[in-house]
Every structure is written in C-alpha cells, then in structure tokens.
Amino acid sequence: MKDQIDELTLLLLYLTSFKDDYGLGEAQRSWKGYPFESLNELNEDKYIVGSKRSKSVYLTDGGIKQAQELLKKYNIVD
C-alpha cells in the first residue's frame, strides 16, 4: 500500500505542477502539500528535489518520466 501512496503522490505532484523559470532554464515545480513520508521517499528515489524549508519541490527528469508511466498504469489521460 505504501508504494501505491508514493506513486499516487508523485502522480499528483506531476498533475498539479507548473513550469518555473529559475534563471538558468525552466523546471517543473509543484507545491508540496502531501504526506512528508511520501515526499521523503520520492526525494530518496530522486524523483523530486527540494529543501525541507521550501514550500515546493522540483520534479526531476526521472520523476517526470515515472509520472508519465504512472499515467498509463492508472489509465489517466495527460
């Protein structure tokens, strides 16, 4: 069940994300209003990056790719 929660958290982060220009390019960013356990796990898996103090996280290329795979797995249209 924990893995499914982490998957769905990543999927929600992706679906609610927005492009942000941080000066050196664009990044996919999302607000982190999700369980800290899942966010910590996604950070350890290198799907997201962000400090504990910030209110948002950046999705890595691997995180974006994994979220797109999860869209297919859960039959959600992007």
PDB file of N, CA, C and O in Angstrom:
ATOM      1  N   MET A   1       0.819  -1.200   0.000  1.00  0.00           N
ATOM      2  CA  MET A   1       0.000   0.000   0.000  1.00  0.00           C
ATOM      3  C   MET A   1       0.861   1.261   0.000  1.00  0.00           C
ATOM      4  O   MET A   1       0.537   2.227  -0.652  1.00  0.00           O
ATOM      5  N   LYS A   2       1.996   1.215   0.731  1.00  0.00           N
ATOM      6  CA  LYS A   2       2.861   2.382   0.815  1.00  0.00           C
ATOM      7  C   LYS A   2       3.389   2.777  -0.564  1.00  0.00           C
ATOM      8  O   LYS A   2       3.456   3.953  -0.896  1.00  0.00           O
ATOM      9  N   ASP A   3       3.759   1.775  -1.368  1.00  0.00           N
ATOM     10  CA  ASP A   3       4.260   2.069  -2.714  1.00  0.00           C
ATOM     11  C   ASP A   3       3.188   2.747  -3.563  1.00  0.00           C
ATOM     12  O   ASP A   3       3.490   3.650  -4.343  1.00  0.00           O
ATOM     13  N   GLN A   4       1.954   2.315  -3.426  1.00  0.00           N
ATOM     14  CA  GLN A   4       0.861   2.930  -4.185  1.00  0.00           C
ATOM     15  C   GLN A   4       0.651   4.378  -3.743  1.00  0.00           C
ATOM     16  O   GLN A   4       0.394   5.244  -4.580  1.00  0.00           O
ATOM     17  N   ILE A   5       0.772   4.638  -2.462  1.00  0.00           N
ATOM     18  CA  ILE A   5       0.627   6.015  -1.971  1.00  0.00           C
ATOM     19  C   ILE A   5       1.739   6.888  -2.536  1.00  0.00           C
ATOM     20  O   ILE A   5       1.495   8.012  -2.980  1.00  0.00           O
ATOM     21  N   ASP A   6       2.967   6.360  -2.556  1.00  0.00           N
ATOM     22  CA  ASP A   6       4.086   7.112  -3.131  1.00  0.00           C
ATOM     23  C   ASP A   6       3.873   7.362  -4.622  1.00  0.00           C
ATOM     24  O   ASP A   6       4.130   8.451  -5.125  1.00  0.00           O
ATOM     25  N   GLU A   7       3.377   6.337  -5.330  1.00  0.00           N
ATOM     26  CA  GLU A   7       3.099   6.500  -6.762  1.00  0.00           C
ATOM     27  C   GLU A   7       2.042   7.575  -6.999  1.00  0.00           C
ATOM     28  O   GLU A   7       2.206   8.442  -7.858  1.00  0.00           O
ATOM     29  N   LEU A   8       0.968   7.509  -6.228  1.00  0.00           N
ATOM     30  CA  LEU A   8      -0.115   8.473  -6.418  1.00  0.00           C
ATOM     31  C   LEU A   8       0.306   9.880  -5.991  1.00  0.00           C
ATOM     32  O   LEU A   8      -0.135  10.863  -6.584  1.00  0.00           O
ATOM     33  N   THR A   9       1.176   9.974  -4.992  1.00  0.00           N
ATOM     34  CA  THR A   9       1.707  11.281  -4.593  1.00  0.00           C
ATOM     35  C   THR A   9       2.535  11.871  -5.727  1.00  0.00           C
ATOM     36  O   THR A   9       2.389  13.046  -6.063  1.00  0.00           O
ATOM     37  N   LEU A  10       3.398  11.060  -6.335  1.00  0.00           N
ATOM     38  CA  LEU A  10       4.184  11.538  -7.475  1.00  0.00           C
ATOM     39  C   LEU A  10       3.262  11.952  -8.612  1.00  0.00           C
ATOM     40  O   LEU A  10       3.473  12.990  -9.244  1.00  0.00           O
ATOM     41  N   LEU A  11       2.247  11.167  -8.857  1.00  0.00           N
ATOM     42  CA  LEU A  11       1.295  11.482  -9.917  1.00  0.00           C
ATOM     43  C   LEU A  11       0.584  12.805  -9.645  1.00  0.00           C
ATOM     44  O   LEU A  11       0.448  13.640 -10.541  1.00  0.00           O
ATOM     45  N   LEU A  12       0.159  13.028  -8.419  1.00  0.00           N
ATOM     46  CA  LEU A  12      -0.485  14.298  -8.062  1.00  0.00           C
ATOM     47  C   LEU A  12       0.489  15.471  -8.170  1.00  0.00           C
ATOM     48  O   LEU A  12       0.116  16.555  -8.632  1.00  0.00           O
ATOM     49  N   LEU A  13       1.722  15.265  -7.751  1.00  0.00           N
ATOM     50  CA  LEU A  13       2.733  16.324  -7.900  1.00  0.00           C
ATOM     51  C   LEU A  13       2.891  16.700  -9.371  1.00  0.00           C
ATOM     52  O   LEU A  13       2.966  17.876  -9.726  1.00  0.00           O
ATOM     53  N   TYR A  14       2.927  15.691 -10.233  1.00  0.00           N
ATOM     54  CA  TYR A  14       3.075  15.925 -11.673  1.00  0.00           C
ATOM     55  C   TYR A  14       1.849  16.635 -12.249  1.00  0.00           C
ATOM     56  O   TYR A  14       1.980  17.612 -12.995  1.00  0.00           O
ATOM     57  N   LEU A  15       0.663  16.147 -11.897  1.00  0.00           N
ATOM     58  CA  LEU A  15      -0.567  16.710 -12.460  1.00  0.00           C
ATOM     59  C   LEU A  15      -0.830  18.137 -11.997  1.00  0.00           C
ATOM     60  O   LEU A  15      -1.503  18.901 -12.690  1.00  0.00           O
ATOM     61  N   THR A  16      -0.315  18.508 -10.833  1.00  0.00           N
ATOM     62  CA  THR A  16      -0.527  19.871 -10.322  1.00  0.00           C
ATOM     63  C   THR A  16       0.711  20.741 -10.487  1.00  0.00           C
ATOM     64  O   THR A  16       0.772  21.833  -9.932  1.00  0.00           O
ATOM     65  N   SER A  17       1.675  20.277 -11.259  1.00  0.00           N
ATOM     66  CA  SER A  17       2.932  21.021 -11.422  1.00  0.00           C
ATOM     67  C   SER A  17       2.796  22.149 -12.443  1.00  0.00           C
ATOM     68  O   SER A  17       1.833  22.207 -13.210  1.00  0.00           O
ATOM     69  N   PHE A  18       3.775  23.024 -12.407  1.00  0.00           N
ATOM     70  CA  PHE A  18       3.818  24.157 -13.331  1.00  0.00           C
ATOM     71  C   PHE A  18       5.268  24.418 -13.709  1.00  0.00           C
ATOM     72  O   PHE A  18       6.191  24.017 -13.003  1.00  0.00           O
ATOM     73  N   LYS A  19       5.453  25.051 -14.869  1.00  0.00           N
ATOM     74  CA  LYS A  19       6.799  25.400 -15.328  1.00  0.00           C
ATOM     75  C   LYS A  19       7.261  26.649 -14.597  1.00  0.00           C
ATOM     76  O   LYS A  19       6.509  27.597 -14.425  1.00  0.00           O
ATOM     77  N   ASP A  20       8.516  26.653 -14.168  1.00  0.00           N
ATOM     78  CA  ASP A  20       9.089  27.775 -13.453  1.00  0.00           C
ATOM     79  C   ASP A  20      10.441  28.114 -14.069  1.00  0.00           C
ATOM     80  O   ASP A  20      11.278  27.234 -14.246  1.00  0.00           O
ATOM     81  N   ASP A  21      10.631  29.367 -14.405  1.00  0.00           N
ATOM     82  CA  ASP A  21      11.910  29.828 -14.936  1.00  0.00           C
ATOM     83  C   ASP A  21      12.757  30.302 -13.765  1.00  0.00           C
ATOM     84  O   ASP A  21      12.457  31.292 -13.120  1.00  0.00           O
ATOM     85  N   TYR A  22      13.830  29.560 -13.484  1.00  0.00           N
ATOM     86  CA  TYR A  22      14.666  29.891 -12.338  1.00  0.00           C
ATOM     87  C   TYR A  22      15.949  30.620 -12.723  1.00  0.00           C
ATOM     88  O   TYR A  22      16.870  30.723 -11.935  1.00  0.00           O
ATOM     89  N   GLY A  23      16.013  31.159 -13.921  1.00  0.00           N
ATOM     90  CA  GLY A  23      17.155  31.946 -14.362  1.00  0.00           C
ATOM     91  C   GLY A  23      18.092  31.202 -15.294  1.00  0.00           C
ATOM     92  O   GLY A  23      18.624  31.779 -16.216  1.00  0.00           O
ATOM     93  N   LEU A  24      18.321  29.929 -15.041  1.00  0.00           N
ATOM     94  CA  LEU A  24      19.207  29.130 -15.882  1.00  0.00           C
ATOM     95  C   LEU A  24      18.431  28.214 -16.813  1.00  0.00           C
ATOM     96  O   LEU A  24      19.015  27.443 -17.547  1.00  0.00           O
ATOM     97  N   GLY A  25      17.138  28.285 -16.766  1.00  0.00           N
ATOM     98  CA  GLY A  25      16.278  27.440 -17.579  1.00  0.00           C
ATOM     99  C   GLY A  25      14.945  27.241 -16.896  1.00  0.00           C
ATOM    100  O   GLY A  25      14.646  27.890 -15.897  1.00  0.00           O
ATOM    101  N   GLU A  26      14.161  26.338 -17.440  1.00  0.00           N
ATOM    102  CA  GLU A  26      12.858  26.049 -16.856  1.00  0.00           C
ATOM    103  C   GLU A  26      12.896  24.721 -16.103  1.00  0.00           C
ATOM    104  O   GLU A  26      13.650  23.830 -16.449  1.00  0.00           O
ATOM    105  N   ALA A  27      12.062  24.649 -15.097  1.00  0.00           N
ATOM    106  CA  ALA A  27      11.926  23.415 -14.329  1.00  0.00           C
ATOM    107  C   ALA A  27      10.455  23.194 -14.019  1.00  0.00           C
ATOM    108  O   ALA A  27       9.678  24.143 -13.968  1.00  0.00           O
ATOM    109  N   GLN A  28      10.107  21.949 -13.834  1.00  0.00           N
ATOM    110  CA  GLN A  28       8.749  21.567 -13.458  1.00  0.00           C
ATOM    111  C   GLN A  28       8.687  21.601 -11.936  1.00  0.00           C
ATOM    112  O   GLN A  28       9.472  20.936 -11.269  1.00  0.00           O
ATOM    113  N   ARG A  29       7.759  22.371 -11.386  1.00  0.00           N
ATOM    114  CA  ARG A  29       7.679  22.565  -9.942  1.00  0.00           C
ATOM    115  C   ARG A  29       6.268  22.314  -9.441  1.00  0.00           C
ATOM    116  O   ARG A  29       5.303  22.508 -10.171  1.00  0.00           O
ATOM    117  N   SER A  30       6.140  21.890  -8.201  1.00  0.00           N
ATOM    118  CA  SER A  30       4.833  21.633  -7.609  1.00  0.00           C
ATOM    119  C   SER A  30       4.871  21.972  -6.126  1.00  0.00           C
ATOM    120  O   SER A  30       5.911  21.847  -5.483  1.00  0.00           O
ATOM    121  N   TRP A  31       3.731  22.393  -5.593  1.00  0.00           N
ATOM    122  CA  TRP A  31       3.621  22.669  -4.157  1.00  0.00           C
ATOM    123  C   TRP A  31       3.586  21.342  -3.425  1.00  0.00           C
ATOM    124  O   TRP A  31       3.012  20.366  -3.890  1.00  0.00           O
ATOM    125  N   LYS A  32       4.173  21.305  -2.252  1.00  0.00           N
ATOM    126  CA  LYS A  32       4.284  20.029  -1.550  1.00  0.00           C
ATOM    127  C   LYS A  32       3.317  19.915  -0.374  1.00  0.00           C
ATOM    128  O   LYS A  32       3.713  19.897   0.775  1.00  0.00           O
ATOM    129  N   GLY A  33       2.063  19.795  -0.661  1.00  0.00           N
ATOM    130  CA  GLY A  33       1.041  19.624   0.363  1.00  0.00           C
ATOM    131  C   GLY A  33       0.649  18.163   0.526  1.00  0.00           C
ATOM    132  O   GLY A  33      -0.540  17.838   0.582  1.00  0.00           O
ATOM    133  N   TYR A  34       1.621  17.298   0.587  1.00  0.00           N
ATOM    134  CA  TYR A  34       1.375  15.861   0.648  1.00  0.00           C
ATOM    135  C   TYR A  34       2.117  15.278   1.842  1.00  0.00           C
ATOM    136  O   TYR A  34       2.968  15.931   2.434  1.00  0.00           O
ATOM    137  N   PRO A  35       1.833  14.040   2.218  1.00  0.00           N
ATOM    138  CA  PRO A  35       2.483  13.444   3.392  1.00  0.00           C
ATOM    139  C   PRO A  35       4.015  13.481   3.288  1.00  0.00           C
ATOM    140  O   PRO A  35       4.585  13.122   2.254  1.00  0.00           O
ATOM    141  N   PHE A  36       4.639  13.905   4.373  1.00  0.00           N
ATOM    142  CA  PHE A  36       6.098  14.025   4.371  1.00  0.00           C
ATOM    143  C   PHE A  36       6.784  12.689   4.140  1.00  0.00           C
ATOM    144  O   PHE A  36       7.849  12.641   3.517  1.00  0.00           O
ATOM    145  N   GLU A  37       6.191  11.598   4.598  1.00  0.00           N
ATOM    146  CA  GLU A  37       6.794  10.282   4.397  1.00  0.00           C
ATOM    147  C   GLU A  37       6.927   9.977   2.905  1.00  0.00           C
ATOM    148  O   GLU A  37       7.963   9.494   2.453  1.00  0.00           O
ATOM    149  N   SER A  38       5.878  10.278   2.149  1.00  0.00           N
ATOM    150  CA  SER A  38       5.915  10.039   0.702  1.00  0.00           C
ATOM    151  C   SER A  38       6.891  10.985   0.019  1.00  0.00           C
ATOM    152  O   SER A  38       7.649  10.576  -0.866  1.00  0.00           O
ATOM    153  N   LEU A  39       6.885  12.253   0.415  1.00  0.00           N
ATOM    154  CA  LEU A  39       7.811  13.217  -0.182  1.00  0.00           C
ATOM    155  C   LEU A  39       9.263  12.817   0.096  1.00  0.00           C
ATOM    156  O   LEU A  39      10.113  12.909  -0.798  1.00  0.00           O
ATOM    157  N   ASN A  40       9.537  12.356   1.303  1.00  0.00           N
ATOM    158  CA  ASN A  40      10.893  11.915   1.636  1.00  0.00           C
ATOM    159  C   ASN A  40      11.297  10.714   0.795  1.00  0.00           C
ATOM    160  O   ASN A  40      12.430  10.635   0.312  1.00  0.00           O
ATOM    161  N   GLU A  41      10.384   9.793   0.615  1.00  0.00           N
ATOM    162  CA  GLU A  41      10.663   8.606  -0.197  1.00  0.00           C
ATOM    163  C   GLU A  41      10.920   8.992  -1.663  1.00  0.00           C
ATOM    164  O   GLU A  41      11.860   8.498  -2.287  1.00  0.00           O
ATOM    165  N   LEU A  42      10.102   9.888  -2.203  1.00  0.00           N
ATOM    166  CA  LEU A  42      10.291  10.335  -3.590  1.00  0.00           C
ATOM    167  C   LEU A  42      11.605  11.092  -3.743  1.00  0.00           C
ATOM    168  O   LEU A  42      12.265  10.997  -4.781  1.00  0.00           O
ATOM    169  N   ASN A  43      11.996  11.824  -2.713  1.00  0.00           N
ATOM    170  CA  ASN A  43      13.273  12.532  -2.733  1.00  0.00           C
ATOM    171  C   ASN A  43      14.424  11.526  -2.719  1.00  0.00           C
ATOM    172  O   ASN A  43      15.394  11.677  -3.469  1.00  0.00           O
ATOM    173  N   GLU A  44      14.326  10.489  -1.885  1.00  0.00           N
ATOM    174  CA  GLU A  44      15.362   9.460  -1.838  1.00  0.00           C
ATOM    175  C   GLU A  44      15.470   8.712  -3.169  1.00  0.00           C
ATOM    176  O   GLU A  44      16.554   8.314  -3.571  1.00  0.00           O
ATOM    177  N   ASP A  45      14.333   8.523  -3.840  1.00  0.00           N
ATOM    178  CA  ASP A  45      14.320   7.852  -5.145  1.00  0.00           C
ATOM    179  C   ASP A  45      14.730   8.786  -6.285  1.00  0.00           C
ATOM    180  O   ASP A  45      14.760   8.376  -7.438  1.00  0.00           O
ATOM    181  N   LYS A  46      15.016  10.035  -5.940  1.00  0.00           N
ATOM    182  CA  LYS A  46      15.468  11.061  -6.889  1.00  0.00           C
ATOM    183  C   LYS A  46      14.416  11.415  -7.937  1.00  0.00           C
ATOM    184  O   LYS A  46      14.729  11.737  -9.076  1.00  0.00           O
ATOM    185  N   TYR A  47      13.126  11.336  -7.548  1.00  0.00           N
ATOM    186  CA  TYR A  47      12.046  11.766  -8.419  1.00  0.00           C
ATOM    187  C   TYR A  47      11.715  13.243  -8.211  1.00  0.00           C
ATOM    188  O   TYR A  47      11.174  13.885  -9.108  1.00  0.00           O
ATOM    189  N   ILE A  48      12.036  13.750  -7.021  1.00  0.00           N
ATOM    190  CA  ILE A  48      11.827  15.163  -6.711  1.00  0.00           C
ATOM    191  C   ILE A  48      13.051  15.690  -5.982  1.00  0.00           C
ATOM    192  O   ILE A  48      13.834  14.918  -5.417  1.00  0.00           O
ATOM    193  N   VAL A  49      13.207  17.024  -6.019  1.00  0.00           N
ATOM    194  CA  VAL A  49      14.297  17.689  -5.321  1.00  0.00           C
ATOM    195  C   VAL A  49      13.729  18.926  -4.655  1.00  0.00           C
ATOM    196  O   VAL A  49      12.950  19.660  -5.262  1.00  0.00           O
ATOM    197  N   GLY A  50      14.115  19.152  -3.424  1.00  0.00           N
ATOM    198  CA  GLY A  50      13.665  20.350  -2.720  1.00  0.00           C
ATOM    199  C   GLY A  50      14.152  20.330  -1.292  1.00  0.00           C
ATOM    200  O   GLY A  50      14.370  19.267  -0.716  1.00  0.00           O
ATOM    201  N   SER A  51      14.324  21.501  -0.725  1.00  0.00           N
ATOM    202  CA  SER A  51      14.769  21.567   0.660  1.00  0.00           C
ATOM    203  C   SER A  51      13.583  21.388   1.593  1.00  0.00           C
ATOM    204  O   SER A  51      12.430  21.570   1.207  1.00  0.00           O
ATOM    205  N   LYS A  52      13.864  21.049   2.829  1.00  0.00           N
ATOM    206  CA  LYS A  52      12.803  20.852   3.809  1.00  0.00           C
ATOM    207  C   LYS A  52      12.105  22.167   4.143  1.00  0.00           C
ATOM    208  O   LYS A  52      10.972  22.167   4.564  1.00  0.00           O
ATOM    209  N   ARG A  53      12.783  23.290   3.941  1.00  0.00           N
ATOM    210  CA  ARG A  53      12.203  24.602   4.259  1.00  0.00           C
ATOM    211  C   ARG A  53      11.297  25.151   3.161  1.00  0.00           C
ATOM    212  O   ARG A  53      10.421  25.952   3.429  1.00  0.00           O
ATOM    213  N   SER A  54      11.537  24.742   1.932  1.00  0.00           N
ATOM    214  CA  SER A  54      10.766  25.304   0.822  1.00  0.00           C
ATOM    215  C   SER A  54       9.348  24.743   0.808  1.00  0.00           C
ATOM    216  O   SER A  54       9.080  23.664   1.322  1.00  0.00           O
ATOM    217  N   LYS A  55       8.460  25.483   0.190  1.00  0.00           N
ATOM    218  CA  LYS A  55       7.055  25.073   0.100  1.00  0.00           C
ATOM    219  C   LYS A  55       6.757  24.326  -1.186  1.00  0.00           C
ATOM    220  O   LYS A  55       5.637  23.903  -1.414  1.00  0.00           O
ATOM    221  N   SER A  56       7.774  24.197  -2.034  1.00  0.00           N
ATOM    222  CA  SER A  56       7.579  23.493  -3.294  1.00  0.00           C
ATOM    223  C   SER A  56       8.760  22.575  -3.560  1.00  0.00           C
ATOM    224  O   SER A  56       9.791  22.660  -2.901  1.00  0.00           O
ATOM    225  N   VAL A  57       8.586  21.685  -4.525  1.00  0.00           N
ATOM    226  CA  VAL A  57       9.638  20.769  -4.951  1.00  0.00           C
ATOM    227  C   VAL A  57       9.767  20.842  -6.470  1.00  0.00           C
ATOM    228  O   VAL A  57       8.841  21.256  -7.159  1.00  0.00           O
ATOM    229  N   TYR A  58      10.912  20.444  -6.960  1.00  0.00           N
ATOM    230  CA  TYR A  58      11.143  20.336  -8.393  1.00  0.00           C
ATOM    231  C   TYR A  58      11.072  18.868  -8.771  1.00  0.00           C
ATOM    232  O   TYR A  58      11.617  18.017  -8.075  1.00  0.00           O
ATOM    233  N   LEU A  59      10.398  18.579  -9.859  1.00  0.00           N
ATOM    234  CA  LEU A  59      10.374  17.224 -10.376  1.00  0.00           C
ATOM    235  C   LEU A  59      11.608  17.021 -11.245  1.00  0.00           C
ATOM    236  O   LEU A  59      11.911  17.854 -12.101  1.00  0.00           O
ATOM    237  N   THR A  60      12.322  15.935 -11.021  1.00  0.00           N
ATOM    238  CA  THR A  60      13.487  15.625 -11.837  1.00  0.00           C
ATOM    239  C   THR A  60      13.015  15.043 -13.166  1.00  0.00           C
ATOM    240  O   THR A  60      11.841  14.686 -13.319  1.00  0.00           O
ATOM    241  N   ASP A  61      13.940  14.924 -14.116  1.00  0.00           N
ATOM    242  CA  ASP A  61      13.582  14.293 -15.394  1.00  0.00           C
ATOM    243  C   ASP A  61      13.088  12.868 -15.161  1.00  0.00           C
ATOM    244  O   ASP A  61      12.122  12.427 -15.789  1.00  0.00           O
ATOM    245  N   GLY A  62      13.750  12.170 -14.240  1.00  0.00           N
ATOM    246  CA  GLY A  62      13.311  10.813 -13.905  1.00  0.00           C
ATOM    247  C   GLY A  62      11.933  10.796 -13.272  1.00  0.00           C
ATOM    248  O   GLY A  62      11.138   9.888 -13.515  1.00  0.00           O
ATOM    249  N   GLY A  63      11.645  11.802 -12.445  1.00  0.00           N
ATOM    250  CA  GLY A  63      10.335  11.908 -11.815  1.00  0.00           C
ATOM    251  C   GLY A  63       9.237  12.181 -12.822  1.00  0.00           C
ATOM    252  O   GLY A  63       8.141  11.613 -12.740  1.00  0.00           O
ATOM    253  N   ILE A  64       9.535  13.038 -13.787  1.00  0.00           N
ATOM    254  CA  ILE A  64       8.563  13.342 -14.837  1.00  0.00           C
ATOM    255  C   ILE A  64       8.295  12.101 -15.682  1.00  0.00           C
ATOM    256  O   ILE A  64       7.148  11.761 -15.972  1.00  0.00           O
ATOM    257  N   LYS A  65       9.371  11.389 -16.028  1.00  0.00           N
ATOM    258  CA  LYS A  65       9.214  10.176 -16.835  1.00  0.00           C
ATOM    259  C   LYS A  65       8.412   9.127 -16.067  1.00  0.00           C
ATOM    260  O   LYS A  65       7.511   8.493 -16.624  1.00  0.00           O
ATOM    261  N   GLN A  66       8.714   8.949 -14.776  1.00  0.00           N
ATOM    262  CA  GLN A  66       7.984   7.974 -13.971  1.00  0.00           C
ATOM    263  C   GLN A  66       6.513   8.361 -13.849  1.00  0.00           C
ATOM    264  O   GLN A  66       5.630   7.502 -13.934  1.00  0.00           O
ATOM    265  N   ALA A  67       6.234   9.642 -13.660  1.00  0.00           N
ATOM    266  CA  ALA A  67       4.840  10.107 -13.556  1.00  0.00           C
ATOM    267  C   ALA A  67       4.086   9.840 -14.857  1.00  0.00           C
ATOM    268  O   ALA A  67       2.913   9.441 -14.828  1.00  0.00           O
ATOM    269  N   GLN A  68       4.746  10.037 -15.989  1.00  0.00           N
ATOM    270  CA  GLN A  68       4.102   9.771 -17.271  1.00  0.00           C
ATOM    271  C   GLN A  68       3.807   8.279 -17.436  1.00  0.00           C
ATOM    272  O   GLN A  68       2.782   7.900 -17.994  1.00  0.00           O
ATOM    273  N   GLU A  69       4.687   7.424 -16.914  1.00  0.00           N
ATOM    274  CA  GLU A  69       4.426   5.988 -16.926  1.00  0.00           C
ATOM    275  C   GLU A  69       3.246   5.643 -16.013  1.00  0.00           C
ATOM    276  O   GLU A  69       2.438   4.775 -16.328  1.00  0.00           O
ATOM    277  N   LEU A  70       3.151   6.337 -14.883  1.00  0.00           N
ATOM    278  CA  LEU A  70       2.043   6.095 -13.960  1.00  0.00           C
ATOM    279  C   LEU A  70       0.706   6.526 -14.560  1.00  0.00           C
ATOM    280  O   LEU A  70      -0.331   5.929 -14.261  1.00  0.00           O
ATOM    281  N   LEU A  71       0.728   7.552 -15.408  1.00  0.00           N
ATOM    282  CA  LEU A  71      -0.499   7.948 -16.115  1.00  0.00           C
ATOM    283  C   LEU A  71      -1.036   6.772 -16.923  1.00  0.00           C
ATOM    284  O   LEU A  71      -2.241   6.511 -16.946  1.00  0.00           O
ATOM    285  N   LYS A  72      -0.130   6.063 -17.577  1.00  0.00           N
ATOM    286  CA  LYS A  72      -0.531   4.895 -18.365  1.00  0.00           C
ATOM    287  C   LYS A  72      -1.002   3.767 -17.458  1.00  0.00           C
ATOM    288  O   LYS A  72      -2.011   3.122 -17.727  1.00  0.00           O
ATOM    289  N   LYS A  73      -0.258   3.539 -16.382  1.00  0.00           N
ATOM    290  CA  LYS A  73      -0.590   2.449 -15.461  1.00  0.00           C
ATOM    291  C   LYS A  73      -1.981   2.617 -14.865  1.00  0.00           C
ATOM    292  O   LYS A  73      -2.733   1.653 -14.755  1.00  0.00           O
ATOM    293  N   TYR A  74      -2.326   3.841 -14.488  1.00  0.00           N
ATOM    294  CA  TYR A  74      -3.622   4.099 -13.865  1.00  0.00           C
ATOM    295  C   TYR A  74      -4.681   4.595 -14.866  1.00  0.00           C
ATOM    296  O   TYR A  74      -5.730   5.057 -14.458  1.00  0.00           O
ATOM    297  N   ASN A  75      -4.378   4.475 -16.166  1.00  0.00           N
ATOM    298  CA  ASN A  75      -5.315   4.845 -17.238  1.00  0.00           C
ATOM    299  C   ASN A  75      -5.831   6.268 -17.109  1.00  0.00           C
ATOM    300  O   ASN A  75      -7.034   6.526 -17.196  1.00  0.00           O
ATOM    301  N   ILE A  76      -4.904   7.192 -16.896  1.00  0.00           N
ATOM    302  CA  ILE A  76      -5.247   8.616 -16.795  1.00  0.00           C
ATOM    303  C   ILE A  76      -4.681   9.306 -18.032  1.00  0.00           C
ATOM    304  O   ILE A  76      -3.520   9.136 -18.373  1.00  0.00           O
ATOM    305  N   VAL A  77      -5.492  10.106 -18.674  1.00  0.00           N
ATOM    306  CA  VAL A  77      -5.062  10.824 -19.868  1.00  0.00           C
ATOM    307  C   VAL A  77      -4.365  12.093 -19.456  1.00  0.00           C
ATOM    308  O   VAL A  77      -4.834  12.832 -18.611  1.00  0.00           O
ATOM    309  N   ASP A  78      -3.218  12.364 -20.061  1.00  0.00           N
ATOM    310  CA  ASP A  78      -2.445  13.580 -19.798  1.00  0.00           C
ATOM    311  C   ASP A  78      -2.725  14.609 -20.859  1.00  0.00           C
ATOM    312  O   ASP A  78      -2.754  14.396 -21.991  1.00  0.00           O
TER     313      ASP A  78
END
